[in-house]
PDB file of C-alpha atoms in Angstrom:
ATOM      1  CA  MET A   1      -6.099  -5.392  -0.416  1.00 90.00           C
ATOM      2  CA  ILE A   2      -2.775  -4.240   0.619  1.00 94.00           C
ATOM      3  CA  ASP A   3      -3.358  -5.776   3.926  1.00 95.00           C
ATOM      4  CA  ASP A   4      -4.032  -9.158   2.432  1.00 94.00           C
ATOM      5  CA  LEU A   5      -0.385  -8.763   0.416  1.00 96.00           C
ATOM      6  CA  LEU A   6       1.382  -7.685   3.202  1.00 97.00           C
ATOM      7  CA  LYS A   7       0.071 -10.692   5.274  1.00 96.00           C
ATOM      8  CA  GLU A   8       0.883 -12.963   2.227  1.00 96.00           C
ATOM      9  CA  LYS A   9       4.462 -11.704   2.707  1.00 95.00           C
ATOM     10  CA  SER A  10       4.397 -11.852   6.664  1.00 97.00           C
ATOM     11  CA  LYS A  11       5.328  -8.126   6.585  1.00 97.00           C
ATOM     12  CA  THR A  12       3.547  -5.201   8.343  1.00 97.00           C
ATOM     13  CA  ARG A  13       2.258  -1.656   7.580  1.00 97.00           C
ATOM     14  CA  TYR A  14       5.014  -0.061   9.632  1.00 97.00           C
ATOM     15  CA  TRP A  15       7.042  -2.299   7.422  1.00 98.00           C
ATOM     16  CA  LEU A  16       5.662  -0.900   4.160  1.00 97.00           C
ATOM     17  CA  ALA A  17       5.949   2.693   5.485  1.00 97.00           C
ATOM     18  CA  LYS A  18       9.734   2.770   6.485  1.00 97.00           C
ATOM     19  CA  GLU A  19      10.502   0.388   3.106  1.00 97.00           C
ATOM     20  CA  ILE A  20       8.271   3.153   0.597  1.00 97.00           C
ATOM     21  CA  GLY A  21       9.351   6.427   2.790  1.00 96.00           C
ATOM     22  CA  MET A  22       5.451   7.036   3.861  1.00 96.00           C
ATOM     23  CA  GLN A  23       4.439   8.124   7.147  1.00 97.00           C
ATOM     24  CA  TYR A  24       2.860   5.556   8.908  1.00 97.00           C
ATOM     25  CA  HIS A  25      -0.349   7.005   9.742  1.00 96.00           C
ATOM     26  CA  ASN A  26      -0.698   7.995   5.487  1.00 95.00           C
ATOM     27  CA  LEU A  27      -0.334   4.572   4.935  1.00 96.00           C
ATOM     28  CA  CYS A  28      -2.826   3.455   7.210  1.00 96.00           C
ATOM     29  CA  LYS A  29      -5.346   6.220   5.416  1.00 95.00           C
ATOM     30  CA  LEU A  30      -4.584   4.460   2.110  1.00 93.00           C
ATOM     31  CA  ALA A  31      -4.680   0.740   3.354  1.00 93.00           C
ATOM     32  CA  ASP A  32      -8.220   1.471   4.831  1.00 93.00           C
ATOM     33  CA  ASN A  33      -9.430   3.261   1.925  1.00 90.00           C
ATOM     34  CA  LYS A  34      -9.704   6.695   3.232  1.00 93.00           C
ATOM     35  CA  THR A  35      -8.336   8.301   0.518  1.00 91.00           C
ATOM     36  CA  GLU A  36      -9.309   9.739  -2.397  1.00 89.00           C
ATOM     37  CA  SER A  37      -6.345   9.602  -4.675  1.00 91.00           C
ATOM     38  CA  ILE A  38      -2.939   8.246  -5.045  1.00 92.00           C
ATOM     39  CA  LYS A  39       0.140   9.468  -6.996  1.00 94.00           C
ATOM     40  CA  PHE A  40       1.698   7.069  -9.623  1.00 96.00           C
ATOM     41  CA  ASP A  41       5.229   7.265  -7.937  1.00 96.00           C
ATOM     42  CA  LEU A  42       3.752   6.169  -4.687  1.00 96.00           C
ATOM     43  CA  LEU A  43       1.754   3.407  -6.475  1.00 96.00           C
ATOM     44  CA  HIS A  44       4.818   2.361  -7.903  1.00 97.00           C
ATOM     45  CA  LEU A  45       6.574   2.024  -4.794  1.00 97.00           C
ATOM     46  CA  ILE A  46       4.275   0.018  -2.988  1.00 97.00           C
ATOM     47  CA  CYS A  47       3.945  -2.159  -5.913  1.00 97.00           C
ATOM     48  CA  THR A  48       8.069  -2.384  -6.013  1.00 97.00           C
ATOM     49  CA  ALA A  49       8.313  -3.075  -2.180  1.00 97.00           C
ATOM     50  CA  LEU A  50       5.053  -5.832  -2.654  1.00 97.00           C
ATOM     51  CA  GLU A  51       6.360  -7.338  -5.534  1.00 96.00           C
ATOM     52  CA  CYS A  52       2.760  -6.887  -7.383  1.00 96.00           C
ATOM     53  CA  THR A  53       0.866  -4.644  -9.671  1.00 95.00           C
ATOM     54  CA  PRO A  54      -1.477  -1.998  -9.498  1.00 94.00           C
ATOM     55  CA  ASN A  55      -4.200  -4.968 -10.170  1.00 93.00           C
ATOM     56  CA  ASP A  56      -3.390  -6.612  -6.879  1.00 92.00           C
ATOM     57  CA  ILE A  57      -4.249  -3.333  -4.879  1.00 90.00           C
ATOM     58  CA  PHE A  58      -7.320  -2.246  -6.290  1.00 85.00           C
ATOM     59  CA  ASP A  59     -10.500  -3.731  -6.577  1.00 78.00           C
ATOM     60  CA  TYR A  60     -12.777  -1.947  -9.090  1.00 73.00           C
ATOM     61  CA  LYS A  61     -16.583  -2.111  -8.385  1.00 71.00           C
TER      62      LYS A  61
END
């Protein structure tokens, strides 16, 4: 869902990684759902950069 938000804003994963101070490959793992957890401060940075809420990023099934 991160990729959808990035596409809406015409931004890239690389831009987001630089914006939030995260290593690119770690952001790719997060965006590809290959992580098991996320710290709240990181979630806050992502939401701030993408001007969204956590509900926009996660899909609970």
